[in-house]
Tab-separated table of C-alpha atoms in Angstrom:
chain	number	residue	atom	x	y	z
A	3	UNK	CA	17.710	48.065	14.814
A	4	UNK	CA	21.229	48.561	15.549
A	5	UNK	CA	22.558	50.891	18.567
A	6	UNK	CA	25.528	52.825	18.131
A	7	UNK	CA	27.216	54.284	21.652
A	8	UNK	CA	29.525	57.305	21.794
A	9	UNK	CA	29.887	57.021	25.424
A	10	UNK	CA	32.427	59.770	26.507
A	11	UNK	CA	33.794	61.214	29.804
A	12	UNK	CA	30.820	63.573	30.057
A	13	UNK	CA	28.084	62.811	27.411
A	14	UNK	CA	26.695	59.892	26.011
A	15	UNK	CA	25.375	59.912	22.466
A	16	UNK	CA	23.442	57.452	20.896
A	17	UNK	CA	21.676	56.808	17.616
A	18	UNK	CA	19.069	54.147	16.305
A	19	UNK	CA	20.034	52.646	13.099
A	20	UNK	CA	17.451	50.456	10.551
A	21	UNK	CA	19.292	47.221	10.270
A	22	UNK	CA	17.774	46.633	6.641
A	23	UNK	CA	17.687	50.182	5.193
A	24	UNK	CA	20.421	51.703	6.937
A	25	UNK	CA	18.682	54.915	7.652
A	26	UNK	CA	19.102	56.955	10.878
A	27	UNK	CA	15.534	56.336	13.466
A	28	UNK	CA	16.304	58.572	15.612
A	29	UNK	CA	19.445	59.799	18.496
A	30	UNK	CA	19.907	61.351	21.519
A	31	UNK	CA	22.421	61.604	24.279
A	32	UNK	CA	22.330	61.322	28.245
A	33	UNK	CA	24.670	62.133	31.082
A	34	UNK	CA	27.498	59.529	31.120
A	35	UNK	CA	27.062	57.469	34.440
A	36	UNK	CA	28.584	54.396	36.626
A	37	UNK	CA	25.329	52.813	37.119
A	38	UNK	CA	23.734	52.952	33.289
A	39	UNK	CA	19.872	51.797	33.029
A	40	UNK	CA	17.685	51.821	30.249
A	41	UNK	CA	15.046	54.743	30.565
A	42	UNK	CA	12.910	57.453	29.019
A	43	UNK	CA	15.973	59.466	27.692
A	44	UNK	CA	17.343	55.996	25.537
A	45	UNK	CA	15.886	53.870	23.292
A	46	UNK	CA	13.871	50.662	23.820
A	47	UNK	CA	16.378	47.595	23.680
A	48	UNK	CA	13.687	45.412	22.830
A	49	UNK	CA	14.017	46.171	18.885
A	50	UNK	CA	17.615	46.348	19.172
A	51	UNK	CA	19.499	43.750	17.505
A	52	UNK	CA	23.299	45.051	17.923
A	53	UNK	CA	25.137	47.351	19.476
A	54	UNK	CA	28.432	48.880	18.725
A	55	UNK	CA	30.342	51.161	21.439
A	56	UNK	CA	32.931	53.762	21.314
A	57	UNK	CA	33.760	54.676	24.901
A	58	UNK	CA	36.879	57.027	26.259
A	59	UNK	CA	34.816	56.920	30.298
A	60	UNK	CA	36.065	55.007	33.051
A	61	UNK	CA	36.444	51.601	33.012
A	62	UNK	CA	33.515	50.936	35.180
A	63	UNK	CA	31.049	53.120	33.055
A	64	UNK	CA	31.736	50.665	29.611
A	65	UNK	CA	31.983	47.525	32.127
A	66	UNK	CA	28.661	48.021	33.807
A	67	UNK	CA	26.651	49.474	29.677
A	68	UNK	CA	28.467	46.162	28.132
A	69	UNK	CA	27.257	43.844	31.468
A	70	UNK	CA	23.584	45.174	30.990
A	71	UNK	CA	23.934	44.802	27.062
A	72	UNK	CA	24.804	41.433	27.085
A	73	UNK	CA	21.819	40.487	28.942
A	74	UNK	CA	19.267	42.543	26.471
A	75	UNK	CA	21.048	42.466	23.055
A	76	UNK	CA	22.216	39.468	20.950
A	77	UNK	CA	25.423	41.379	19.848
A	78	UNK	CA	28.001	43.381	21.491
A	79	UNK	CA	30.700	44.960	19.639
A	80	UNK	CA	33.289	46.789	21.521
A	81	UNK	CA	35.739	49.232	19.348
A	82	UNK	CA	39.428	49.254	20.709
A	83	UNK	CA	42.370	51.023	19.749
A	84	UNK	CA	44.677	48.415	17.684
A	85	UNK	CA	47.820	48.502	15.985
A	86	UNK	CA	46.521	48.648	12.559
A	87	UNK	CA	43.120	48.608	11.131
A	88	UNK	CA	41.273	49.282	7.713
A	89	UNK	CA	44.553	49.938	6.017
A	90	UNK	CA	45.693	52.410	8.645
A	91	UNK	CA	48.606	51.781	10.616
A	92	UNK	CA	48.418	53.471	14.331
A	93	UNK	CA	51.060	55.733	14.975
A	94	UNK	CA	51.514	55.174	19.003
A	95	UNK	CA	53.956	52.944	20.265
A	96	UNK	CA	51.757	51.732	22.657
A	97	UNK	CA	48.677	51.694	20.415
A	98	UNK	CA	45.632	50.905	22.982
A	99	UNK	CA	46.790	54.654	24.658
A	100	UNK	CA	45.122	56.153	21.909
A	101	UNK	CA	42.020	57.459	22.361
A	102	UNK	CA	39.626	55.032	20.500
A	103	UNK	CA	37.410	58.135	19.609
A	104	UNK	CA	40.387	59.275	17.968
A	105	UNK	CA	41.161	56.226	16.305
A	106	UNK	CA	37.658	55.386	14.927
A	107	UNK	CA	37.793	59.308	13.441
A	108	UNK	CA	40.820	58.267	12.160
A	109	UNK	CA	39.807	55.190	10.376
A	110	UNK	CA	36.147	57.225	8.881
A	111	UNK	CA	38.296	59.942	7.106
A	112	UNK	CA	40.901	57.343	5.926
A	113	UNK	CA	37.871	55.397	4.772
A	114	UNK	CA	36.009	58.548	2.951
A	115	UNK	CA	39.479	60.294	1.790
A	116	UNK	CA	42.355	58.161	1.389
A	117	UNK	CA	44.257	60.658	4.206
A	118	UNK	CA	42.784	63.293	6.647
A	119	UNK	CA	42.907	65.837	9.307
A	120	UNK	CA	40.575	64.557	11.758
A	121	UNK	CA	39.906	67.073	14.099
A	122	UNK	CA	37.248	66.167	16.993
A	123	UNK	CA	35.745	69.511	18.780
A	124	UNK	CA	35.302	68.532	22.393
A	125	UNK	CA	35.537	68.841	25.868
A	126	UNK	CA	39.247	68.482	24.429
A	127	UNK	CA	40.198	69.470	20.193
A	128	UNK	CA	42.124	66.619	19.318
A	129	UNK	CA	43.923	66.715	15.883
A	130	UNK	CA	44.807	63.814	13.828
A	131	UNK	CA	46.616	63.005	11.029
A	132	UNK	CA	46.301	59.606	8.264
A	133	UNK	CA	48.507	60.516	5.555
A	134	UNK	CA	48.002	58.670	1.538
A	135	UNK	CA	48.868	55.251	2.496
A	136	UNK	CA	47.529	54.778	6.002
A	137	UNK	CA	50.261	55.725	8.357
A	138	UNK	CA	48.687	57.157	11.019
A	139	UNK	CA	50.976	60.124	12.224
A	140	UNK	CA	49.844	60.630	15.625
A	141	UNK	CA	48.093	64.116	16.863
A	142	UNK	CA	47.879	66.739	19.209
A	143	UNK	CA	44.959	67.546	22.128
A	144	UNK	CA	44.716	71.066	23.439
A	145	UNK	CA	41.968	72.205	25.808
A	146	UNK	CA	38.560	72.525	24.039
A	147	UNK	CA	36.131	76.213	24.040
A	148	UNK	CA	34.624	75.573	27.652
A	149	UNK	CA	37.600	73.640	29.483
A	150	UNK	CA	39.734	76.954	28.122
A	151	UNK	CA	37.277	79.142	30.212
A	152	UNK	CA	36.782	77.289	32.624
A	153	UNK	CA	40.620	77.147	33.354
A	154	UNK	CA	40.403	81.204	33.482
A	155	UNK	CA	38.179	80.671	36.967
A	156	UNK	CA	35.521	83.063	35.865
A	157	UNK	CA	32.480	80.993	36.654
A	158	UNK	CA	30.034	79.542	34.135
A	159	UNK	CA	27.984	82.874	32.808
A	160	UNK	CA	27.980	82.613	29.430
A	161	UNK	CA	30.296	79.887	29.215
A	162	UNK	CA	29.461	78.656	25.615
A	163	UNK	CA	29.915	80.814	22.552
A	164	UNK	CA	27.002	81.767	20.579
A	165	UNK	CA	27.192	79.297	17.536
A	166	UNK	CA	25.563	81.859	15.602
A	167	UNK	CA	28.161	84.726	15.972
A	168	UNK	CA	29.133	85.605	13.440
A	169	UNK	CA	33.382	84.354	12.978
A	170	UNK	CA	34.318	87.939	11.683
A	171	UNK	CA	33.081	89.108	15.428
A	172	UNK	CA	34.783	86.400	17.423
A	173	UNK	CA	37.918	86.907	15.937
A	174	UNK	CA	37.840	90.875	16.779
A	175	UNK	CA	38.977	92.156	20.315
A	176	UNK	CA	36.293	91.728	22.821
A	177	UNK	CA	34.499	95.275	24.019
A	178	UNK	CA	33.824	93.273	27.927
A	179	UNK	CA	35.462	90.512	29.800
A	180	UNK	CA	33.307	88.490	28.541
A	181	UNK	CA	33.939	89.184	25.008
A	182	UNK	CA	37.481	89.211	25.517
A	183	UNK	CA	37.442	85.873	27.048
A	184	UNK	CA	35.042	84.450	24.004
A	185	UNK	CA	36.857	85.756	21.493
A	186	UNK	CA	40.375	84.702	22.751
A	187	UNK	CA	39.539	80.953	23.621
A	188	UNK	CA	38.040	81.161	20.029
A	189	UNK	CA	40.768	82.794	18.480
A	190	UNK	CA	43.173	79.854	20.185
A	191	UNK	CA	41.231	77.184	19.376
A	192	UNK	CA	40.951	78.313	15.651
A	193	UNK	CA	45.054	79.238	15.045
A	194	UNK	CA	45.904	76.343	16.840
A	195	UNK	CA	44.315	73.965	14.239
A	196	UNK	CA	45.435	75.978	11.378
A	197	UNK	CA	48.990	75.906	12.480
A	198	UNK	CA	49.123	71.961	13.547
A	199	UNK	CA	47.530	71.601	9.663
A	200	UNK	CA	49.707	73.862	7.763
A	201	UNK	CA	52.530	72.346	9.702
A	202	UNK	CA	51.940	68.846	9.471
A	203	UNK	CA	51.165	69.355	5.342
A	204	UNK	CA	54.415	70.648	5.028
A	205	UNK	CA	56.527	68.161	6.903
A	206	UNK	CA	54.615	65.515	5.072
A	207	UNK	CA	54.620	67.386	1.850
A	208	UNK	CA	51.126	66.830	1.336
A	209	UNK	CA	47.627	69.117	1.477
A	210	UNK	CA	45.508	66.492	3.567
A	211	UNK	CA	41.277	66.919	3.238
A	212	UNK	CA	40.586	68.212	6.516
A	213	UNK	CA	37.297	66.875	8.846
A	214	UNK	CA	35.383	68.293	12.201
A	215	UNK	CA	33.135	66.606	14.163
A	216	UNK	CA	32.238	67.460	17.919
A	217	UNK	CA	29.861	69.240	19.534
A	218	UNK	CA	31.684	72.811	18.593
A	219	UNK	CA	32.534	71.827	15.464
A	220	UNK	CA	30.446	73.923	13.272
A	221	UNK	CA	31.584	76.883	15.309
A	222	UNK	CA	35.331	76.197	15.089
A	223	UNK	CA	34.602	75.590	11.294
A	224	UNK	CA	33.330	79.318	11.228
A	225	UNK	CA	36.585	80.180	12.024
A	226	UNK	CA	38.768	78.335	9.521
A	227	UNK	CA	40.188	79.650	6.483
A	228	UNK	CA	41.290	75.893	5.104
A	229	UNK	CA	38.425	74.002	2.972
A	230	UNK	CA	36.852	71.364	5.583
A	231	UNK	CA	33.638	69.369	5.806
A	232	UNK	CA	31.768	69.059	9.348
A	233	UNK	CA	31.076	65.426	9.671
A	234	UNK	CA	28.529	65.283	12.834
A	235	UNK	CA	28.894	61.564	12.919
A	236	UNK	CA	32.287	60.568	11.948
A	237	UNK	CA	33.118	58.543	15.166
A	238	UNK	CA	30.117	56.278	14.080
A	239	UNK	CA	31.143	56.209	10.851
A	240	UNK	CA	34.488	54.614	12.140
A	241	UNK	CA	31.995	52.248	14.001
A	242	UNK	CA	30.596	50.928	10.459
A	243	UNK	CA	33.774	50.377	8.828
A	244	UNK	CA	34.885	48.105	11.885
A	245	UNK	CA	31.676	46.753	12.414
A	246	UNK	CA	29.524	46.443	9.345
A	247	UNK	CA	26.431	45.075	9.818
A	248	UNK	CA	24.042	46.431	6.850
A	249	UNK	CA	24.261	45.839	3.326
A	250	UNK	CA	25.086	49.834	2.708
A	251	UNK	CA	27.943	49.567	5.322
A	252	UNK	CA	29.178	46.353	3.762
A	253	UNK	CA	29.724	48.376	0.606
A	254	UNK	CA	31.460	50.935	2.275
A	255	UNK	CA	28.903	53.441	2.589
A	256	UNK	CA	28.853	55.191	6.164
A	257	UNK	CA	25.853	57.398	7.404
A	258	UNK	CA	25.823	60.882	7.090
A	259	UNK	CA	29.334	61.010	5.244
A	260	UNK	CA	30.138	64.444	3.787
A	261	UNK	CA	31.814	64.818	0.475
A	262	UNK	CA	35.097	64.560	0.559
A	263	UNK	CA	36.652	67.895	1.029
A	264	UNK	CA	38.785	69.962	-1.154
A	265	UNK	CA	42.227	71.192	-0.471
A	266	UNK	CA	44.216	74.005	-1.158
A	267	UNK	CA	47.226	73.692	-2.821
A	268	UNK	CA	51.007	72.970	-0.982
A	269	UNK	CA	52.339	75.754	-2.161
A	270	UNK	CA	49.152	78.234	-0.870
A	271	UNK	CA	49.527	76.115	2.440
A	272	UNK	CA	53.567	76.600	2.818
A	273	UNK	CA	53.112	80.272	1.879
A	274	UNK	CA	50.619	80.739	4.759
A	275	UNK	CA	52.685	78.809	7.674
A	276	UNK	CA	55.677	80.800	5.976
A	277	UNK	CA	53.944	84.001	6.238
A	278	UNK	CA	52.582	83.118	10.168
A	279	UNK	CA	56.188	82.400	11.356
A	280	UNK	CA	56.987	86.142	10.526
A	281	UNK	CA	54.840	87.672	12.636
């Protein structure tokens, strides 16, 4: 089996991966800590053969998981953000600042599209952009749907939106404070990304496929009026194309990849930023 690691500042996910079929076992997640041990909430080691790790937490959280690892696990693989990778060329001047969770997103949609807008719906939204050709353009971060609330001090009732609201409702005044808070972190979260897109397209002068993954995801993608694709496990995904250890992901395939996503045309996505810089 191989073990794939999303550890992030928060929440750890993991999923079990058949090393000769190169179907998904099972997957979970656990509280990211200092002091990580095996237990009932992860999977037994013993049938593990590698492991590949993502990790944005402190330096002491991947330290201690790859220290324990090393001792269970024949392989280790690390990801880190490098200057260029899979055909895409990283677009910070100091290339290990970037997020690698960003960077392994980055690499998946390059991989499955040729060019993206990765967009990664977390504690944080980070936006990136691969245009045709791998140049890696950089991004944006802006507060994700609970740090946005939280930063409004009004306690944690009903901190998360209902993911099965329907987007027509969120994006209507709220009727209680409540609502009104909802509906406004929802309605910022959802322009925002639309306006770094449309923008980016038309500096670039091309309509990019455009990918979410994240734990909101699939309720930011409620909201957006651009095609899209959720892609639950495109961080892993970036782990296979570093990392390929099966025969599928030798031959490019990665787990759980969407089809690649249509786009609207330029000219409908200039006409739209056109049209939002009136109002």
């Amino acid at each position: 089996m191989i073990l794939d690691l999303d550890i992030g500042n928060t929440l750890s996910k993991w999923r079990l991966k058949d090393t000769k079929s190169s179907e998904i076992r099972s997957r979970g997640a656990v509280w990211t800590r200092e002091e990580w041990r095996p237990g009932s909430d992860i999977p037994d080691l013993d049938v593990v053969e590698a492991v590949r790790i993502s990790s944005v937490a402190r330096h002491a959280v991947l330290d201690e998981t790859v220290e324990l690892l090393r001792r269970r696990v024949p392989q280790v693989h690390v990801a880190r953000s490098t200057r260029e990778a899979l055909g895409v060329t990283n677009g910070y001047g100091e290339p290990w600042r970037l997020g690698v969770d960003r960077w392994l997103g980055a690499l998946a949609g390059y991989q499955l599209a040729g060019g993206c807008c990765a967009v990664d719906c977390g504690s944080a939204i980070t936006v990136d952009f691969v245009l045709p050709g791998g140049a890696h353009m950089g991004g944006y971060i802006v507060p994700g749907l609970r740090l946005m609330k939280e930063s409004l001090k009004l306690g944690t009732r009903n901190v998360s939106i209902d993911p099965e609201e329907e987007a027509d409702t969120l994006l209507t005044p709220g009727r209680s404070t409540v609502d009104a808070v909802n509906h406004g972190i929802y309605m910022a979260a959802t322009s925002a990304v639309h306006r770094m897109y449309s923008e980016v397209c038309d500096q670039h002068g091309v309509a990019l496929p455009l990918l979410l993954t994240g734990g909101d995801a699939r309720v930011v993608s409620r909201g957006m009026h651009v095609p899209h694709a959720v892609w639950p496990d495109m961080v892993y995904g970036g782990l296979e194309a570093c990392f390929p250890l099966t025969m599928a992901e030798r031959a490019g395939k990665m787990a759980g990849a969407p089809g690649v996503p249509a786009t609207l045309a330029l000219e409908k996505i200039r006409a739209g930023l056109a049209f939002s810089m009136l109002l």
